[in-house]
Coordinates of C-alpha atoms in Angstrom, one line a residue:
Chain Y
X2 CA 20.4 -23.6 21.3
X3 CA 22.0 -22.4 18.0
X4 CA 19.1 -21.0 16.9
X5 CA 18.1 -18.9 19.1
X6 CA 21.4 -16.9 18.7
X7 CA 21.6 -17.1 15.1
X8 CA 20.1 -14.5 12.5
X9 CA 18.7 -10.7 13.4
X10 CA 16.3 -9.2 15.7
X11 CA 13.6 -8.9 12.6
X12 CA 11.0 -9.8 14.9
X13 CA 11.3 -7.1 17.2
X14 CA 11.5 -4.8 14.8
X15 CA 8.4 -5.6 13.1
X16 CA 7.0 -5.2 16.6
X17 CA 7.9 -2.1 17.2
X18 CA 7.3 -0.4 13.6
X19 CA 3.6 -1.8 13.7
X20 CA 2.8 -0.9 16.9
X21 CA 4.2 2.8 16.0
X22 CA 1.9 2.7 13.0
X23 CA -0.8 1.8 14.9
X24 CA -0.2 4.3 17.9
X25 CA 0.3 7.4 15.1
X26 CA -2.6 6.3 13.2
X27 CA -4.6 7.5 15.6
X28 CA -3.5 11.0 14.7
X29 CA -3.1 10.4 10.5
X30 CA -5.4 7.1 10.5
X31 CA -8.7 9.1 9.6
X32 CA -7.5 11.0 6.7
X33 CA -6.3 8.3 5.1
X34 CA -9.7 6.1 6.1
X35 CA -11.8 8.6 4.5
X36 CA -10.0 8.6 1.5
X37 CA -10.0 4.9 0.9
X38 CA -13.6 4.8 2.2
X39 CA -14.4 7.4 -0.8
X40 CA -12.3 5.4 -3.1
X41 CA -14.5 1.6 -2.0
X42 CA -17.6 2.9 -1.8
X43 CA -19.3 1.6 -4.7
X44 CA -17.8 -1.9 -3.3
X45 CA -19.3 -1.2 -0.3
X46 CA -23.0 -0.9 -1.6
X47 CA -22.8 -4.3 -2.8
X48 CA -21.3 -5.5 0.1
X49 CA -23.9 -3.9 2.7
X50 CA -22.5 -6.3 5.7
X51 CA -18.8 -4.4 5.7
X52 CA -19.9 -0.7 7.0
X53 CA -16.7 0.8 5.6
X54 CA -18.1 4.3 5.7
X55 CA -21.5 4.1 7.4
X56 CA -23.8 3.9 10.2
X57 CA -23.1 2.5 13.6
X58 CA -26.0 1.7 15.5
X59 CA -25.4 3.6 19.2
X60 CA -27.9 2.8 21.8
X61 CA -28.5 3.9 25.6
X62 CA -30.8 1.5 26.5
X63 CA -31.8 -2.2 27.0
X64 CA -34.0 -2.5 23.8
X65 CA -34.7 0.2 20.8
X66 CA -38.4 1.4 20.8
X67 CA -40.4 -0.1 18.4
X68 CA -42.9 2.8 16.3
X69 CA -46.4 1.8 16.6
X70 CA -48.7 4.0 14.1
X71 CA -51.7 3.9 15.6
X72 CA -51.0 5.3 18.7
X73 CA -47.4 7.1 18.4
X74 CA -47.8 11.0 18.4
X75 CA -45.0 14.0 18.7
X76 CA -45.9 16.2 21.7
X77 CA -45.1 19.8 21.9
X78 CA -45.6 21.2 24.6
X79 CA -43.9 22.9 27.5
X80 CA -44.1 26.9 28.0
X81 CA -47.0 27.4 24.8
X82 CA -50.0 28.8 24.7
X83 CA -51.7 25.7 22.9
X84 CA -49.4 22.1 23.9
X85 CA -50.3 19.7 20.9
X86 CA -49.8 16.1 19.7
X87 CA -49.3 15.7 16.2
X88 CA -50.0 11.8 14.6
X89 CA -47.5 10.9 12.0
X90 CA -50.0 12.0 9.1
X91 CA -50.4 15.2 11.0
X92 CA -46.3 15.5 10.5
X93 CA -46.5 14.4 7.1
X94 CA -48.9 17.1 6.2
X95 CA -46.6 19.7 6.6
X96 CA -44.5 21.5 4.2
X97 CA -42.4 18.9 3.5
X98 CA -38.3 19.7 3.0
X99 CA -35.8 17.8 1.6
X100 CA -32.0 18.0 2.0
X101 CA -28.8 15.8 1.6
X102 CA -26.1 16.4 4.3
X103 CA -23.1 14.6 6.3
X104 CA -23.6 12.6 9.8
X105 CA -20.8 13.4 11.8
X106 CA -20.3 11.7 15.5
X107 CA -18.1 12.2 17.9
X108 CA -16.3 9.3 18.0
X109 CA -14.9 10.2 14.4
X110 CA -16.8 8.2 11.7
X111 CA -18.6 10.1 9.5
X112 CA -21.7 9.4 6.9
X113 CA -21.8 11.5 3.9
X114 CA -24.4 12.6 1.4
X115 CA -27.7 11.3 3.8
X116 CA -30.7 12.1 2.1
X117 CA -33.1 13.7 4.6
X118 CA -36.8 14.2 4.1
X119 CA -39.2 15.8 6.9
X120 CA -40.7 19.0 8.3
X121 CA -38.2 22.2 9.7
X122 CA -39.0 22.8 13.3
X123 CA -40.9 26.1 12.4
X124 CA -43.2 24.6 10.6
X125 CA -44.1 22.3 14.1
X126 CA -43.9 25.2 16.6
X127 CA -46.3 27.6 14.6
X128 CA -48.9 25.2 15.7
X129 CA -48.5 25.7 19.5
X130 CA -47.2 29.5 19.9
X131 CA -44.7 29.2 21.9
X132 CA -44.2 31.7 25.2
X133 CA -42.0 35.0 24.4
X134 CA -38.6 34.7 26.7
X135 CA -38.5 30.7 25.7
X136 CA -34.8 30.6 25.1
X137 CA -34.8 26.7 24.1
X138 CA -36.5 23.4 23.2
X139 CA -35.5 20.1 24.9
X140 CA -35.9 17.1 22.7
X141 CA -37.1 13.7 24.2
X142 CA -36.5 10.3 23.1
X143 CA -38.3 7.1 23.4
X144 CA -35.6 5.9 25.0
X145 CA -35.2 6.3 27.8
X146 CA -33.8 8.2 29.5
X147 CA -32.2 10.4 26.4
X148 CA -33.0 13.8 26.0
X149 CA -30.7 16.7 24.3
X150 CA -31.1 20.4 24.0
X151 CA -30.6 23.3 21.5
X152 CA -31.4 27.0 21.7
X153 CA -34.0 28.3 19.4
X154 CA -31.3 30.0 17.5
X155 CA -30.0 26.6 16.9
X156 CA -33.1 24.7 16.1
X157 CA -33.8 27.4 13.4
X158 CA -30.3 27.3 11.4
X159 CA -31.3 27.0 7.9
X160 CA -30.2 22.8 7.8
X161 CA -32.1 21.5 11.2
X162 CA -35.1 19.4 10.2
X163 CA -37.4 17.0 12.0
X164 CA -36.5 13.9 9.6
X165 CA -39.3 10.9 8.9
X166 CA -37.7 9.8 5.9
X167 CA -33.7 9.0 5.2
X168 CA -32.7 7.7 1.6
X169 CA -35.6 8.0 0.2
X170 CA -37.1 5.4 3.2
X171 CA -39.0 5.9 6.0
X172 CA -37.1 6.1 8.8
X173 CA -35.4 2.4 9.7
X174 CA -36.3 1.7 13.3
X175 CA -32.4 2.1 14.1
X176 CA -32.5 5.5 12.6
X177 CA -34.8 6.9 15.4
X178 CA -38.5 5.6 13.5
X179 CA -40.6 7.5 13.3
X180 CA -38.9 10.6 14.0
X181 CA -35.3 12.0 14.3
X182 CA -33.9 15.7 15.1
X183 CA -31.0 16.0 12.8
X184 CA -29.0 19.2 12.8
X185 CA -25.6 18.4 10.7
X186 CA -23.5 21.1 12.1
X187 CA -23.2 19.1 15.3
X188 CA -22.6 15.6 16.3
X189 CA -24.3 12.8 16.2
X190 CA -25.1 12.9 19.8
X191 CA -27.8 16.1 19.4
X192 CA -29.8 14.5 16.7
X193 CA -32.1 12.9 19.0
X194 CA -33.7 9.7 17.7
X195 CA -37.0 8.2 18.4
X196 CA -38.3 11.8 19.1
X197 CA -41.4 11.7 21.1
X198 CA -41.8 15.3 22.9
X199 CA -40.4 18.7 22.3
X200 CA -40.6 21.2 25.2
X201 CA -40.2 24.5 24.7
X202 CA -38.2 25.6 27.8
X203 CA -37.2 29.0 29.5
X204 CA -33.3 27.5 28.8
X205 CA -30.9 24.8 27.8
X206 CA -30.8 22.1 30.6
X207 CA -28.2 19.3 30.7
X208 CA -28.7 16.3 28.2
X209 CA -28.2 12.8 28.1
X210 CA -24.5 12.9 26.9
X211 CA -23.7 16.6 28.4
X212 CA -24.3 14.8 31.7
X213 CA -21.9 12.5 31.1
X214 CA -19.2 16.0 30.3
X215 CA -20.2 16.3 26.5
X216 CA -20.3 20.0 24.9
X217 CA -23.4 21.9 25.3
X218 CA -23.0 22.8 21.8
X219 CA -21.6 20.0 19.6
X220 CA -20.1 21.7 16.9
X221 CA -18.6 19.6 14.1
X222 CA -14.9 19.8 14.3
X223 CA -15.2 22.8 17.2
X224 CA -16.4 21.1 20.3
X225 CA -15.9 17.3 22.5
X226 CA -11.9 18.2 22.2
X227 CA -11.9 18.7 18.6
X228 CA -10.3 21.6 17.1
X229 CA -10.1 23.5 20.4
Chain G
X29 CA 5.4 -46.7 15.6
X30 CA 5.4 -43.1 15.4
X31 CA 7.6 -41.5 17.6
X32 CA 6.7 -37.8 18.8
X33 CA 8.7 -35.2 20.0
X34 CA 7.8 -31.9 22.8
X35 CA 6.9 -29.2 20.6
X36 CA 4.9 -26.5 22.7
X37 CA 5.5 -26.4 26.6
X38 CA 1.6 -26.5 28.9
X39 CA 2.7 -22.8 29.5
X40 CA 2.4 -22.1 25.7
X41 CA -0.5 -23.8 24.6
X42 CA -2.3 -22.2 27.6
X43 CA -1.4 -18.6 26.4
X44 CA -2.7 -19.8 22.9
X45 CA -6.3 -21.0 23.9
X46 CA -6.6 -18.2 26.3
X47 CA -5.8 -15.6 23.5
X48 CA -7.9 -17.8 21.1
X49 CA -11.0 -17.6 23.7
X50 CA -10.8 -13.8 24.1
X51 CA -10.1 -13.4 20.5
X52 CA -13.5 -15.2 19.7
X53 CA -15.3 -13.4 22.5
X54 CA -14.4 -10.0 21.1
X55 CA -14.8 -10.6 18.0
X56 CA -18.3 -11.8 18.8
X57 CA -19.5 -9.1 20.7
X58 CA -17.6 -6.4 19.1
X59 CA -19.1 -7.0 15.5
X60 CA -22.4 -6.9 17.5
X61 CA -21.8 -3.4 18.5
X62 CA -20.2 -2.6 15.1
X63 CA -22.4 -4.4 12.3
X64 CA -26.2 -2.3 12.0
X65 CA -27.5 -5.0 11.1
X66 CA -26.3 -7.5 14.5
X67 CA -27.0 -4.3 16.8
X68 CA -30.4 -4.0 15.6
X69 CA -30.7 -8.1 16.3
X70 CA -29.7 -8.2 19.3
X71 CA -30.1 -5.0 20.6
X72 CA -29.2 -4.1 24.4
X73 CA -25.8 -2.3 23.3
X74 CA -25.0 -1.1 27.2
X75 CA -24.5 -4.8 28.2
X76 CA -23.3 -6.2 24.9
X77 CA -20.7 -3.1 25.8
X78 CA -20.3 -4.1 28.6
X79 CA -19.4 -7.7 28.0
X80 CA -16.9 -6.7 25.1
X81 CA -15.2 -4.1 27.4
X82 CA -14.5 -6.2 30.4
X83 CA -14.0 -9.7 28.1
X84 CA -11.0 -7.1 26.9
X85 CA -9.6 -6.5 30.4
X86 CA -10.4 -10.2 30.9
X87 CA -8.2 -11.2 28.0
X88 CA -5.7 -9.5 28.6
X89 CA -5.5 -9.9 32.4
X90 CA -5.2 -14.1 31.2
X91 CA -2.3 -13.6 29.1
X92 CA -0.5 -11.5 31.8
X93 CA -1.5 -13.8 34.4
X94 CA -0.3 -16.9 32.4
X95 CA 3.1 -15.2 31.5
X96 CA 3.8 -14.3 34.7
X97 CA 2.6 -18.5 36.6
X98 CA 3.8 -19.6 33.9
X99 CA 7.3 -21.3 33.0
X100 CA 8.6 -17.8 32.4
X101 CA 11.7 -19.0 31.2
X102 CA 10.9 -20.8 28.6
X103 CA 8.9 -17.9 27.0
X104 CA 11.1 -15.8 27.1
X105 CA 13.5 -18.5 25.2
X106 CA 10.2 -19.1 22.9
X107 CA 10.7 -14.9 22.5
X108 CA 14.1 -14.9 21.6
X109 CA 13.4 -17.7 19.0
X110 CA 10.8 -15.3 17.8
X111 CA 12.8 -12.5 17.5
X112 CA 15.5 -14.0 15.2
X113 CA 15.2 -14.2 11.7
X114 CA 18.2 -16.0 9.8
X115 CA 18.8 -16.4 6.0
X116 CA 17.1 -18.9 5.4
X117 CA 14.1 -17.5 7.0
X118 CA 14.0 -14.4 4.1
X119 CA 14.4 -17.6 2.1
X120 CA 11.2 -19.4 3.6
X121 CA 9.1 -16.2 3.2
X122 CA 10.6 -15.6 -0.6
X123 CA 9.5 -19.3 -1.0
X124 CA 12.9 -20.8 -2.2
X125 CA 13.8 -24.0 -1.3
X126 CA 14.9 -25.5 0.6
X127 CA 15.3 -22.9 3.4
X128 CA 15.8 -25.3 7.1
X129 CA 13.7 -23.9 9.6
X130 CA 14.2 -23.8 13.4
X131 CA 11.1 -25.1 16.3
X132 CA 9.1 -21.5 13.8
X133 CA 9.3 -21.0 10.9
X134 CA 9.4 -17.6 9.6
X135 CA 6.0 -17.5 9.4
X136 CA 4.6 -18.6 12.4
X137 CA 6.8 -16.4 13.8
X138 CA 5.8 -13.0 11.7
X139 CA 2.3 -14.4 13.3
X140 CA 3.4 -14.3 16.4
X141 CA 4.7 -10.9 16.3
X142 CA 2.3 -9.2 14.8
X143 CA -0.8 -10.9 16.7
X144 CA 1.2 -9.7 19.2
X145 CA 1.4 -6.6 18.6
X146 CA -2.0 -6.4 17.4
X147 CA -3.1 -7.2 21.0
X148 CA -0.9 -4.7 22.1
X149 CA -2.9 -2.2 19.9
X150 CA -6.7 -3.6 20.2
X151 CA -5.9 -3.0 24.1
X152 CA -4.3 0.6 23.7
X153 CA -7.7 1.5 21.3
X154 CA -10.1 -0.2 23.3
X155 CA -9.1 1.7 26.4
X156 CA -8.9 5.1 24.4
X157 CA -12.6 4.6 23.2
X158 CA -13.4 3.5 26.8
X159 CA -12.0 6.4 28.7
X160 CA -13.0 8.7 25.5
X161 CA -16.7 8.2 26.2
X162 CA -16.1 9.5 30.2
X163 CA -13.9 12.3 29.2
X164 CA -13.1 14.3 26.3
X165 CA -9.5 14.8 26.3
X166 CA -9.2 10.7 25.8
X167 CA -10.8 11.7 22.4
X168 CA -8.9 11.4 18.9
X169 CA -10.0 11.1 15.5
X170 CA -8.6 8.0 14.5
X171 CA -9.3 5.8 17.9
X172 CA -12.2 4.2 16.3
X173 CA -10.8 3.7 12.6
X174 CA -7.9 2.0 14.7
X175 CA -10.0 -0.2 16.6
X176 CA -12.0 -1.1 13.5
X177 CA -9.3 -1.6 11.0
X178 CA -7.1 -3.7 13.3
X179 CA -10.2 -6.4 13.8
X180 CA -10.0 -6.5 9.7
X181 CA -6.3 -7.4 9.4
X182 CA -6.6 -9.8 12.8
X183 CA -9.2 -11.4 11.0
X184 CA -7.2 -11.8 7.8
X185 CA -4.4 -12.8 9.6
X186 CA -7.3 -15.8 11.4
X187 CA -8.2 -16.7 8.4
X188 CA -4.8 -17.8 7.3
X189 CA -3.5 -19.0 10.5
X190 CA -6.7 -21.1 10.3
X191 CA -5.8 -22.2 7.0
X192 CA -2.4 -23.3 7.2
X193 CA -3.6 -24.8 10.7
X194 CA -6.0 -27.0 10.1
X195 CA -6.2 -27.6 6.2
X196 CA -2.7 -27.3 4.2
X197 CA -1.4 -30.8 4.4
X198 CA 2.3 -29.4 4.9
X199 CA 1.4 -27.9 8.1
X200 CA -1.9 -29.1 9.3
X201 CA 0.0 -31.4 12.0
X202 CA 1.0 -28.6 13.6
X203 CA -2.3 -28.6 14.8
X204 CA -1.3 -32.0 17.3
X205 CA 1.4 -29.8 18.7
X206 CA -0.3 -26.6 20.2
X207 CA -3.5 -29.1 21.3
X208 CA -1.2 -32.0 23.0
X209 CA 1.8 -30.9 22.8
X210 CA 3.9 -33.4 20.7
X211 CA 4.3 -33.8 17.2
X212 CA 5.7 -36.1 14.7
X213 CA 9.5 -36.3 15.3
X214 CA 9.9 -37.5 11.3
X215 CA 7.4 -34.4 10.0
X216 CA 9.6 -32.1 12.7
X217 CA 12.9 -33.2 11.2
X218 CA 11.3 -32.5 7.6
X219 CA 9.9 -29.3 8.4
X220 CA 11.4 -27.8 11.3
X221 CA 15.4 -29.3 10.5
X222 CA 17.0 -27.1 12.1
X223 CA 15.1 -27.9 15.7
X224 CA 16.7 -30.0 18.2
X225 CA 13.7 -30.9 20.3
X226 CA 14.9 -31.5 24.1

């Protein structure tokens, strides 16, 4: 076997450097992503299959519930005075806000610049007066079986909204249709898709993803092991 | 009468249709989990997660398993051939001529490293986003990007493996060798000169 013997040990070498790449990219990797993602990102509206800096689709359940207008409604209710359901033209008749802000989840992608129409969370809760020493609302999906808290102090920070519409779209079916919580202060996880019920509750009880040992309060880059 | 000569040993073609299969498998279910518009086709994301996490330990289990029932000895001999790049192998990759090769050439063989150590990496990643989701301190920033951006470059690499494997004319009867084993003993002589088959 003169082969085997003759030459250097390239190949190992090249083994080793790229897997040390590799493992250290997990620490440097996302800096440098964001940067090219910024850099390809008019590419990457022509080229909608390649989500270089975009959505990921993250589901808990068999199947993604499908919006039916006739007979989908947003119930509020819990400890009010006056529990309502609101019909999507209801929603829509509200004062109507718009704002453009960055998706952040927890697993480290990130969606800049979403444009965000819908209603602030005020605006829904003035209709059912809710019960003085209420400390929280809970937030229930379609799917089952997530749900996600945030204290009232939280639902009323000056960028939460209760979005119908994202990029100038109704809300893709994906997205959460017809209705999504989005606060972008904290991840992903809290902005509850496929809203279907807000409770106004005494206090914050243990969501879908807190159950599973995620941070009661999901701050961007300050919570989930992040910055800590 | 064409004569043909051993090329690849059951042991190795085995380990090369097992990482082929999982490959495929992950790819399939992973872009399903990755692409918005495949997760919104085919929806149910907890068993499409499911499949794609324990096709990984699946994969990888295979390979191990093959290694180790394998003819172990000639792998690791198949490793050391790997491992050694001559002169005329940084001739081969300048593309200057001629430049002999051995049973790889320098090629197949920076394939073989890298896919390698690709697998080495998709594993590592895959298990960080696994145990990330169950507990916090599993958690980085760049586990995903990682994850993501190694399918990209395995699927580049695919691409020209696939290439040179079953299209160019210089090397598409390598294909003959890693499916039955034997190959041409007058193409080996031309492009592999420097291998003595046994």
């Amino acid at each position: 076997m003169p082969d085997a013997h003759e030459g250097k040990p390239v190949g190992r070498a090249v083994f080793l450097t790229t897997v040390a790449a590799g493992v250290t990219s997990l620490l440097w990797g996302r800096g440098v992503w964001s940067r090219v993602s910024s850099a390809i990102s008019p590419v990457e509206s022509l080229v909608p299959l390649v989500p270089t800096g975009g959505w990921r689709i993250y589901t808990v359940s068999g199947s993604m519930p499908r919006f039916d207008p006739a007979t989908w409604r947003l119930e509020v209710g819990g400890a009010v005075g006056r529990p309502a359901a609101l019909d999507i033209h209801e929603l829509r008749a509200l004062p109507r806000v718009d704002q453009v802000s960055t998706f952040h989840c927890v697993t480290g992608w990130t969606v800049k610049n979403v444009r965000w129409g819908g209603v602030r969370i005020a605006d829904v809760l003035a209709h059912v007066q809710p019960q003085p020493g209420a400390t929280a609302l809970r937030f229930v999906s379609a799917e089952e079986p997530y749900d996600d808290y945030l204290t009232m102090e939280q639902a009323a920070l000056p960028d939460v909204l209760l979005a119908y519409e994202m990029d100038g779209k109704p809300l893709p079916r994906e997205h959460g249709a017809p209705l999504r919580l989005v606060i972008p202060d904290m991840y992903g996880y809290k902005n509850v898709k496929w809203l279907k019920r807000i409770e106004v509750v005494p206090k914050e009880g243990t969501g879908y993803w807190e159950g599973y040992g995620y941070d009661q309060d999901a701050w961007v880059g300050h919570s989930n092991g992040y910055g800590t | 009468m064409t004569r043909y000569v051993r090329r690849f040993s059951r042991t190795e073609r085995t380990l090369h249709w097992a990482n082929a299969l999982g490959f495929f498998v992950l790819l399939a279910s992973g872009l399903v989990l990755y692409l918005p518009s495949l997760s919104v086709l085919v929806g149910r994301r907890p068993l499409v997660k499911d499949v794609h996490f324990w096709s990984g330990i699946g994969w990888v289990s295979l390979l191990a398993a093959i290694a180790v029932l394998g003819d172990r000895r000639g792998l690791v001999r198949t490793a050391r051939d790997v491992d050694r790049f001559g002169s005329d192998d940084v001739r081969f990759l300048l593309g200057r001529r001629p430049a002999p090769q051995g049973r790889f050439n320098a090629g197949q063989k920076l394939n073989t490293v890298l896919t390698a150590a690709f697998t080495l990496l998709f594993f590592v990643s895959g298990m960080l986003l696994w145990l990330g989701e169950r507990d916090t301190r599993f958690r980085l920033a760049g586990t995903v990007i990682l994850h993501d951006g190694l399918m990209y470059v395995s699927l580049l690499l695919l691409v020209g493996h696939l290439y040179l494997a079953v299209i160019h004319p210089a090397t598409r009867h390598a294909l003959r060798g890693i499916t039955l084993g034997t190959v041409d003993a007058e193409w080996a002589a031309r492009h592999h000169a420097k291998w003595t088959p046994e």
